[in-house]
Short mmCIF file of C-alpha atoms in Angstrom, two decimals:
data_model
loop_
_atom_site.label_atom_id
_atom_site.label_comp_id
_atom_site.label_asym_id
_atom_site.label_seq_id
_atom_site.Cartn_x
_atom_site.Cartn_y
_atom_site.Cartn_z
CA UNK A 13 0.00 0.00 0.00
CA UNK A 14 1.17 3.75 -0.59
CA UNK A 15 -0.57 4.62 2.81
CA UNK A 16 2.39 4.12 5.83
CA UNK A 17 -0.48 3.52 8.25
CA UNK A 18 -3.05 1.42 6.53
CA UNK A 19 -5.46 -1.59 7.45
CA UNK A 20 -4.40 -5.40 5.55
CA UNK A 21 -5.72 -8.89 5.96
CA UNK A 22 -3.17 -11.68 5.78
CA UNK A 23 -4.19 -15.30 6.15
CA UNK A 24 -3.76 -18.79 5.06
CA UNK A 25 -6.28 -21.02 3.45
CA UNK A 26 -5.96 -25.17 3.31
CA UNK A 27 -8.52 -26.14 0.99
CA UNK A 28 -9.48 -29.85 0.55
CA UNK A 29 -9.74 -29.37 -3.16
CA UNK A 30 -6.49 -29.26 -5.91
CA UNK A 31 -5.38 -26.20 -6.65
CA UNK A 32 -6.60 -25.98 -10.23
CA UNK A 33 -10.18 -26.67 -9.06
CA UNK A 34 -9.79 -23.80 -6.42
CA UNK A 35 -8.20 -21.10 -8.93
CA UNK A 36 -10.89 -21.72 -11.45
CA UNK A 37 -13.56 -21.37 -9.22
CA UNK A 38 -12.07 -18.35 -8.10
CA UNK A 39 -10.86 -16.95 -10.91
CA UNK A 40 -14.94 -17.89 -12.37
CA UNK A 41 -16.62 -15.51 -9.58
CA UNK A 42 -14.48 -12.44 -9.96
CA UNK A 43 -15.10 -12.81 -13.76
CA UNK A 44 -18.39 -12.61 -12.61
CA UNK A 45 -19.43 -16.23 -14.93
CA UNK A 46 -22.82 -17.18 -14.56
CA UNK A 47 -24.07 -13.93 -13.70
CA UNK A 48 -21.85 -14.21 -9.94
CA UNK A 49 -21.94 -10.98 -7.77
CA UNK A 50 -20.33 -10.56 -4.87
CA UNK A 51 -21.99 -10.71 -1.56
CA UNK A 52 -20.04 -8.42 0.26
CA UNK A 53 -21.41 -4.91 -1.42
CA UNK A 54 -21.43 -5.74 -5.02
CA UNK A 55 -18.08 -4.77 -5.25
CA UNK A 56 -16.05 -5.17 -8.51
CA UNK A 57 -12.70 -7.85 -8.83
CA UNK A 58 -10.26 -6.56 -11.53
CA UNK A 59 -6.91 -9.24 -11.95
CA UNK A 60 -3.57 -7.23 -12.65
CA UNK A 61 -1.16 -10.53 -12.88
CA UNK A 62 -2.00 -14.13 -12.98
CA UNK A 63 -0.27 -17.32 -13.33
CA UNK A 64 -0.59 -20.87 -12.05
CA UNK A 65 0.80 -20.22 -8.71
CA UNK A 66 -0.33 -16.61 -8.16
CA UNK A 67 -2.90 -14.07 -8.73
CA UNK A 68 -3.06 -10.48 -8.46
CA UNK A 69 -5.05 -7.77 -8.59
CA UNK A 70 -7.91 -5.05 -7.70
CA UNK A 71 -11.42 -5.08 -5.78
CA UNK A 72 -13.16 -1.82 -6.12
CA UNK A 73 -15.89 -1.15 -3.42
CA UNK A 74 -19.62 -1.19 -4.58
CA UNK A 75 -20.13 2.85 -4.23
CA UNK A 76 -17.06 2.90 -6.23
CA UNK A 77 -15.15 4.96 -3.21
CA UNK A 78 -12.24 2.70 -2.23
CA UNK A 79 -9.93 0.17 -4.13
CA UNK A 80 -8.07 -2.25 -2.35
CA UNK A 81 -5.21 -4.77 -3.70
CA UNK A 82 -5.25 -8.34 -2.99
CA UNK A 83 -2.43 -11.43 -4.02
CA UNK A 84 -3.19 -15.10 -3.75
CA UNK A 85 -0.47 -17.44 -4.14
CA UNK A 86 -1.12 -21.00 -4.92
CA UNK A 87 1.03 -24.43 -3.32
CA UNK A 88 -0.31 -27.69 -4.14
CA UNK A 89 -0.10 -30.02 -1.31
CA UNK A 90 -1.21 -32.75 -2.89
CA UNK A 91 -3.96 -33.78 -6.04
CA UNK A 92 -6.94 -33.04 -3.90
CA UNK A 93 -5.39 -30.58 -1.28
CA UNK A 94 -3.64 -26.81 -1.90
CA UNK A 95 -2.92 -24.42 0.52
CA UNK A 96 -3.30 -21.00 0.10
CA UNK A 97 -1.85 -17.33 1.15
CA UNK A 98 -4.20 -14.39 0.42
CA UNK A 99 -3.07 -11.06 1.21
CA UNK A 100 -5.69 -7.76 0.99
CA UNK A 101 -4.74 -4.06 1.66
CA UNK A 102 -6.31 -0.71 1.84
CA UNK A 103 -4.58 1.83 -0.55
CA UNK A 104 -5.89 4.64 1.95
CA UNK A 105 -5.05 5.81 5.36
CA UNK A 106 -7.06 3.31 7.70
CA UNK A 107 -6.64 1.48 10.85
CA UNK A 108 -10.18 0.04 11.12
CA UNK A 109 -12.05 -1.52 8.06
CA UNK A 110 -15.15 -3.61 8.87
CA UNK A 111 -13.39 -6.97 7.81
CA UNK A 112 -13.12 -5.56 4.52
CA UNK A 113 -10.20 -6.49 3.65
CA UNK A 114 -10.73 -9.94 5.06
CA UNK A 115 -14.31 -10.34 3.08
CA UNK A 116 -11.81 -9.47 -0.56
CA UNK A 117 -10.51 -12.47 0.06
CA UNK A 118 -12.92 -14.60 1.92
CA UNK A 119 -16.05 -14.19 -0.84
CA UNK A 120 -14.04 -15.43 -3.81
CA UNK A 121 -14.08 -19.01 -1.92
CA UNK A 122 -16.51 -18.93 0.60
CA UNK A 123 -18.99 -21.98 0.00
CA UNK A 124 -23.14 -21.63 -0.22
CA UNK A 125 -22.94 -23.55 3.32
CA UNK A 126 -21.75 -20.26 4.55
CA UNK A 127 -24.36 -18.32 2.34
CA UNK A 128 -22.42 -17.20 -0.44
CA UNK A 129 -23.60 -17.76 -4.28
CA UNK A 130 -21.13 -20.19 -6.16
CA UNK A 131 -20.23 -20.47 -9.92
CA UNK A 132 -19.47 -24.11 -9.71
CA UNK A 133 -19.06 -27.01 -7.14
CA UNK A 134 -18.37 -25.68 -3.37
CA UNK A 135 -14.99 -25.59 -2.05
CA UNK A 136 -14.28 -27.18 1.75
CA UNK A 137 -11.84 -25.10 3.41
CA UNK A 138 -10.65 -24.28 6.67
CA UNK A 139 -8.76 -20.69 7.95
CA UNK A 140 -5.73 -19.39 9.15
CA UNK A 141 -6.07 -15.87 10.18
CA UNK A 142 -2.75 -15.25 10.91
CA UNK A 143 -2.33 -11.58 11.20
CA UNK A 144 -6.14 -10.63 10.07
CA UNK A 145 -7.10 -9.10 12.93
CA UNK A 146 -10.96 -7.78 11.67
CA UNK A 147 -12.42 -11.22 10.44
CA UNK A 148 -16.31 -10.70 11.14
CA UNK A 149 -18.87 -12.61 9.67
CA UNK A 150 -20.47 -10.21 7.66
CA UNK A 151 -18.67 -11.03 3.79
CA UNK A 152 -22.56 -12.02 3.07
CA UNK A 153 -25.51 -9.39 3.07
CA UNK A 154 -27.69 -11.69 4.71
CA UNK A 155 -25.28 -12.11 7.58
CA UNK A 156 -24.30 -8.24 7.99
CA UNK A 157 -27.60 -7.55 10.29
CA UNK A 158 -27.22 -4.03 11.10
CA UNK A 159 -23.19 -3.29 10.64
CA UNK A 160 -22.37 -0.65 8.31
CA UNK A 161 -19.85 -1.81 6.04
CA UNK A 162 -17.40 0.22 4.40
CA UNK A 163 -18.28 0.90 0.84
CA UNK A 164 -21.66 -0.14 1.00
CA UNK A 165 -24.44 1.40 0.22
CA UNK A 166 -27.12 0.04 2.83
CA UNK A 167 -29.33 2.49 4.06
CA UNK A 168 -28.81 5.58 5.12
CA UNK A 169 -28.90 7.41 8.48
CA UNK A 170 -29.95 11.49 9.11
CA UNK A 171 -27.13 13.39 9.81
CA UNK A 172 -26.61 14.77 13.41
CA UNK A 173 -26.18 18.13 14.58
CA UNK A 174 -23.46 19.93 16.76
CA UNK A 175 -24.70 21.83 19.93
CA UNK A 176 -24.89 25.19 18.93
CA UNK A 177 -22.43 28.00 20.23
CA UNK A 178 -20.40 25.24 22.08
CA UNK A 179 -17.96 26.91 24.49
CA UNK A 180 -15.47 23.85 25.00
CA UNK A 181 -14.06 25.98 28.13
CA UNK A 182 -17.16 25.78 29.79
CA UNK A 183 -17.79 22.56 28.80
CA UNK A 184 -14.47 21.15 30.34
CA UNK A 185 -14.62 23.46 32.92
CA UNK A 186 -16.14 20.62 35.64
CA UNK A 187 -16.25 16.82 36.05
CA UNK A 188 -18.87 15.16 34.26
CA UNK A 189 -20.89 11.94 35.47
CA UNK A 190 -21.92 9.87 32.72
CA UNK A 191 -25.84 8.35 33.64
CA UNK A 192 -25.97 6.14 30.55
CA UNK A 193 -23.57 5.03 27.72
CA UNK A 194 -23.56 2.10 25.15
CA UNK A 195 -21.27 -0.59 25.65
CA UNK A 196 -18.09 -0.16 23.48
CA UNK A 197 -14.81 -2.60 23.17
CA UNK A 198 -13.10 0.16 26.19
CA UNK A 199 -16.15 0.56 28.02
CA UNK A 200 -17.97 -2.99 28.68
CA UNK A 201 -21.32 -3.34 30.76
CA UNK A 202 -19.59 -4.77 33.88
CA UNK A 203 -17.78 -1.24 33.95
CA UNK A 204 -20.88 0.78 34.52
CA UNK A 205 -20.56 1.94 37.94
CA UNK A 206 -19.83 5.26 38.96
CA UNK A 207 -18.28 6.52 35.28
CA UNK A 208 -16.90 9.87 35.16
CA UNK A 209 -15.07 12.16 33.07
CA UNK A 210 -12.73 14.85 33.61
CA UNK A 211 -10.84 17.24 31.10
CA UNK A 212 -8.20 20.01 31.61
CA UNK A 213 -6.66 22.52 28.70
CA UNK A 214 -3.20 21.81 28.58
CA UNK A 215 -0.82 25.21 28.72
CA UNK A 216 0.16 24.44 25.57
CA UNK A 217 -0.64 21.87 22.61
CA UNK A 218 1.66 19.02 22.67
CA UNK A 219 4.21 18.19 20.13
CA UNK A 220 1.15 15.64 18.49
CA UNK A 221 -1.04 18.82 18.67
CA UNK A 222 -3.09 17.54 21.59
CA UNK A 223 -4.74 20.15 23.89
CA UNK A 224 -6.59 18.44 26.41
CA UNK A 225 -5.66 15.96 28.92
CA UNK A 226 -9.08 13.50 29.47
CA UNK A 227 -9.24 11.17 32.52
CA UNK A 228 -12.01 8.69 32.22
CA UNK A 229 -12.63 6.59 35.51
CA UNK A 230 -15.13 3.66 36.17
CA UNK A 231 -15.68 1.04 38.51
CA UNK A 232 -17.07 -2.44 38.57
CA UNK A 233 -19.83 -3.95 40.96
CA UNK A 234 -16.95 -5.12 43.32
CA UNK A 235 -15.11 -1.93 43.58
CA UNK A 236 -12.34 -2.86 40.92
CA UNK A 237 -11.43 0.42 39.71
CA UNK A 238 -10.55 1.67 35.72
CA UNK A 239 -9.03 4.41 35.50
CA UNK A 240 -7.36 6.04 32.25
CA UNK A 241 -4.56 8.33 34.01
CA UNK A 242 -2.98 10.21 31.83
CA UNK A 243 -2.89 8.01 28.49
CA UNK A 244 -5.99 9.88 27.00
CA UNK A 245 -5.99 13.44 25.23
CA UNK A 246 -7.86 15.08 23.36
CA UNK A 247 -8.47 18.49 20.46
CA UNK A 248 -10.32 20.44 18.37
CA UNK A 249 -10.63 18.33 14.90
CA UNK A 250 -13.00 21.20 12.71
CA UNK A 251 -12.13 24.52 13.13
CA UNK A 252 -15.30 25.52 12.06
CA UNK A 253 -17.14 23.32 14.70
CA UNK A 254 -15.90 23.26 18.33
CA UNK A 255 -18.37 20.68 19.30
CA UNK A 256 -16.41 18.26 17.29
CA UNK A 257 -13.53 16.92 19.22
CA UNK A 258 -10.91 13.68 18.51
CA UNK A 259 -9.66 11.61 21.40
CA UNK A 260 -7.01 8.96 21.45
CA UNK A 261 -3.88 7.34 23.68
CA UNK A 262 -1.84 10.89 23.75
CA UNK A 263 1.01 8.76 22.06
CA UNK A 264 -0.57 8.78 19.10
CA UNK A 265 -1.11 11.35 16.31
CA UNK A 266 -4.43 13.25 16.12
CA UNK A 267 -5.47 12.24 12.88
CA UNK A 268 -5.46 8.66 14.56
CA UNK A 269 -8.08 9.57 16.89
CA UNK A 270 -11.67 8.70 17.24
CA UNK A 271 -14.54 11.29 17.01
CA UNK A 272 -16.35 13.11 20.34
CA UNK A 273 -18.98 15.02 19.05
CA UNK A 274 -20.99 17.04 21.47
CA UNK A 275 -24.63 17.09 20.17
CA UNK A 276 -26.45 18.66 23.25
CA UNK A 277 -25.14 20.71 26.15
CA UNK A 278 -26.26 22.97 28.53
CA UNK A 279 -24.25 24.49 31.01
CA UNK A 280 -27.28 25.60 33.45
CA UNK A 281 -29.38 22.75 33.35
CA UNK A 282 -26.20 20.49 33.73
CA UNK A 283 -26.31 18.04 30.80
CA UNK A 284 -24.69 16.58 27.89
CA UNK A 285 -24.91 14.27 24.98
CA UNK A 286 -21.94 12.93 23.27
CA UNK A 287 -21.94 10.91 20.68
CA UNK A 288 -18.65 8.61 18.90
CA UNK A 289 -19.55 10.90 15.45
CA UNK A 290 -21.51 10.22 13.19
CA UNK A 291 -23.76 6.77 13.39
CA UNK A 292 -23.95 4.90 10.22
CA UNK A 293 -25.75 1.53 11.91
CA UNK A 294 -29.17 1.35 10.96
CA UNK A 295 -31.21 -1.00 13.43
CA UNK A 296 -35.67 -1.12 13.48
CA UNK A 297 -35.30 1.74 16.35
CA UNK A 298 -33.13 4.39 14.57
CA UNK A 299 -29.22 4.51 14.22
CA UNK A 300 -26.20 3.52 16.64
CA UNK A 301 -22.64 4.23 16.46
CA UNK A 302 -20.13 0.86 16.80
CA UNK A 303 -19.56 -0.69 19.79
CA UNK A 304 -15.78 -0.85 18.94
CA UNK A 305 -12.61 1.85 19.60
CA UNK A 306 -13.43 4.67 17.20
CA UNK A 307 -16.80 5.76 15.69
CA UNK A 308 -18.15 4.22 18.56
CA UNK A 309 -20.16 5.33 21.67
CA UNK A 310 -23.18 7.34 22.91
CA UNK A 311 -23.20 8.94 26.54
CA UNK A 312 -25.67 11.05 28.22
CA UNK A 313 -23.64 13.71 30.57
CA UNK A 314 -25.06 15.01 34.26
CA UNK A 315 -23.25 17.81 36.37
CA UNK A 316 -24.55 16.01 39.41
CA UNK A 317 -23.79 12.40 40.17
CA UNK A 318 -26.56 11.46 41.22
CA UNK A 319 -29.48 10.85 38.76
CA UNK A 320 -32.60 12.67 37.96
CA UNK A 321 -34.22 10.80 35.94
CA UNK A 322 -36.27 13.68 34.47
CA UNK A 323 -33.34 15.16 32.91
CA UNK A 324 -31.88 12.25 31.70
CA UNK A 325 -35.24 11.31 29.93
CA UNK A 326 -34.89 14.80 28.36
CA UNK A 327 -31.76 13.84 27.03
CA UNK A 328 -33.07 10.67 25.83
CA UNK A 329 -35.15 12.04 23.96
CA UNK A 330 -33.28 14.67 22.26
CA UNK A 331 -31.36 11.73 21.40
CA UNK A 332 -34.04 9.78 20.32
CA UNK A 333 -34.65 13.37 17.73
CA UNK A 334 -31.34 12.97 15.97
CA UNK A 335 -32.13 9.82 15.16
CA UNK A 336 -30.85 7.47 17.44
CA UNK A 337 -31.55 4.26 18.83
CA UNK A 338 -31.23 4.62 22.41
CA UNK A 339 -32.21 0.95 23.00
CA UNK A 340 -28.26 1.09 23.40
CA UNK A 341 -27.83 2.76 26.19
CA UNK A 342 -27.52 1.39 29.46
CA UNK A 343 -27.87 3.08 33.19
CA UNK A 344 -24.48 3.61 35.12
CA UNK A 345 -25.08 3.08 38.63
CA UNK A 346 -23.63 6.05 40.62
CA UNK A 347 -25.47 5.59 43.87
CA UNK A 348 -22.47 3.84 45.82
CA UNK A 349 -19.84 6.20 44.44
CA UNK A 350 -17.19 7.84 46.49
CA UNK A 351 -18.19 11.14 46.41
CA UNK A 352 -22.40 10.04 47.01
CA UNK A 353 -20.73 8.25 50.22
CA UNK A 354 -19.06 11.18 51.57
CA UNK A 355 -22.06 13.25 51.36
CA UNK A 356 -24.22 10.91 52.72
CA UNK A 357 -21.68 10.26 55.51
CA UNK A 358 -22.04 13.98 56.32
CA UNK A 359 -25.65 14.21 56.56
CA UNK A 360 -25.72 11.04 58.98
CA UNK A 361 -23.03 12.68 61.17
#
């Protein structure tokens, strides 16, 4: 890939078929024979270089936005077995890419067992996915439920909107309590107890061009405490929209980082709704962000700790008005929190 920082799928593929059987049928779909689309999102194969121990070439993404390369090379085991290396990579600056890459590969030999449409007999196979990290199950439309995929062009959800006339030095200004968030892969259920968040400018940007330091703390039912120190920081990612905001480990650069959009705030009444950017799932109840690092994430902000559930139901359903499913979010229990104790301590003594 041209890209220095760019998402790839590499794996290895013993099939139980020779290797002339498994390059036709492959070679068959991505010619698109007997009318053979491909069930990831209609993209397009293209083949650069072939041989009869290698094949090359291009899959271009059904919207026609993104064009990855892929390489299979060939070693015949035996006269009914050949084993198989398949490489894919994004040509773009990516880190994250819905098991595209992975589905390039997978959906030129997937069988109909798995739900894919065949030009010929099925091929039995079994994977190795070595250093394919993103290796979902959703290479067939039937099987992608309610995941956006990248390139596709399923659905559509309503943009959201900013809050307006967002003053991020008020808004960091105190510590926040969250009262309900979505699970994500950094923030699981078993973590929602007691979840706040604290920011503080930083005197001057860092040499990444972060400008905030973020602490995020949380506890489990037990008392086990999660706290992020000082690995998390945060900016300003459109200048024309201070409501948008990036946040990643400070070690890495800001164009790394994953989207914190402010939607709703209110200094006075004491609330907030922040949402991991733009949501691009579409589910029955509206549309939800991932539940993965970046682009992922819906919160609902209280000054106080403790909840009114008024307010939150507000914010629900201001939520519920951009478009969101807010089946997603689930309460954070901040009734046996440190600083509920100490109060209630007080008022006892």
């Amino acid at each position: 890939s041209d890209s220095f920082i760019h998402a790839k799928c590499s794996m290895e593929v013993t099939f139980q078929n020779s290797c002339s059987d498994v390059i036709s049928e492959m070679t068959s779909r991505a010619a698109g024979e007997n009318g053979w689309v491909d069930p990831h999102n209609g993209g397009t194969y293209t083949f650069t270089s072939s041989s009869p121990t290698d094949i090359s070439g291009t899959r271009t993404t059904g919207d026609g936005k993104y064009t990855d390369k892929y390489d299979f090379n060939f070693d015949s085991t035996s006269d009914t077995t050949c084993t198989m290396s398949a490489c894919s990579e994004s040509q773009v600056m990516s880190v994250l890419d819905f098991s595209t890459n992975y589905c390039n590969l997978h959906s030129l030999y997937c069988s109909s067992a798995d739900g894919c449409p065949t030009v010929g007999s099925d091929l039995t196979y079994s994977e190795d996915f070595k250093s394919c990290k993103q290796h979902d199950n959703v290479c067939v439309a039937s099987k992608q439920a309610d995941k956006k995929l990248r390139g596709s062009n399923l659905g559509e959800c309503p943009p959201v909107t900013t809050a307006a006339n967002f003053d991020l030095d008020s808004y960091i200004s105190g510590k926040w309590y969250i009262q309900e968030q979505a699970v994500t892969q950094y923030l699981p259920i078993e973590q929602n107890y007691c979840v706040q968040a604290s920011y503080t400018k930083k005197d001057s940007a860092s040499w990444l061009g972060w400008t905030i330091d973020v602490n995020n703390y949380a506890e489990e039912a037990d008392g086990t405490v999660h706290s992020s120190g000082d690995t998390l920081c945060a900016k300003s990612t459109d200048k024309n929209d201070p409501a948008k905001l990036g946040v990643a480990p400070c070690f890495l650069p800001s164009f790394l980082s994953g989207p914190y959009w402010v939607l709703e705030y209110d200094e006075a009444e004491g609330y907030a709704l922040v949402s991991g950017g733009q949501p691009s799932e579409e589910t029955e109840k509206g549309c939800t962000n991932g539940d993965g690092v970046n682009d992922s994430g819906l919160w609902i902000f209280t000054r106080q700790q403790i909840r009114d559930d008024a307010l939150v139901d507000r914010v629900r359903d201001m939520a519920i008005a951009q478009g969101f499913d807010v089946s997603v979010l689930n309460k954070v229990d901040q009734s046996n929190c440190g600083d509920v104790k100490q109060a209630g301590e007080a008022v006892v003594a």
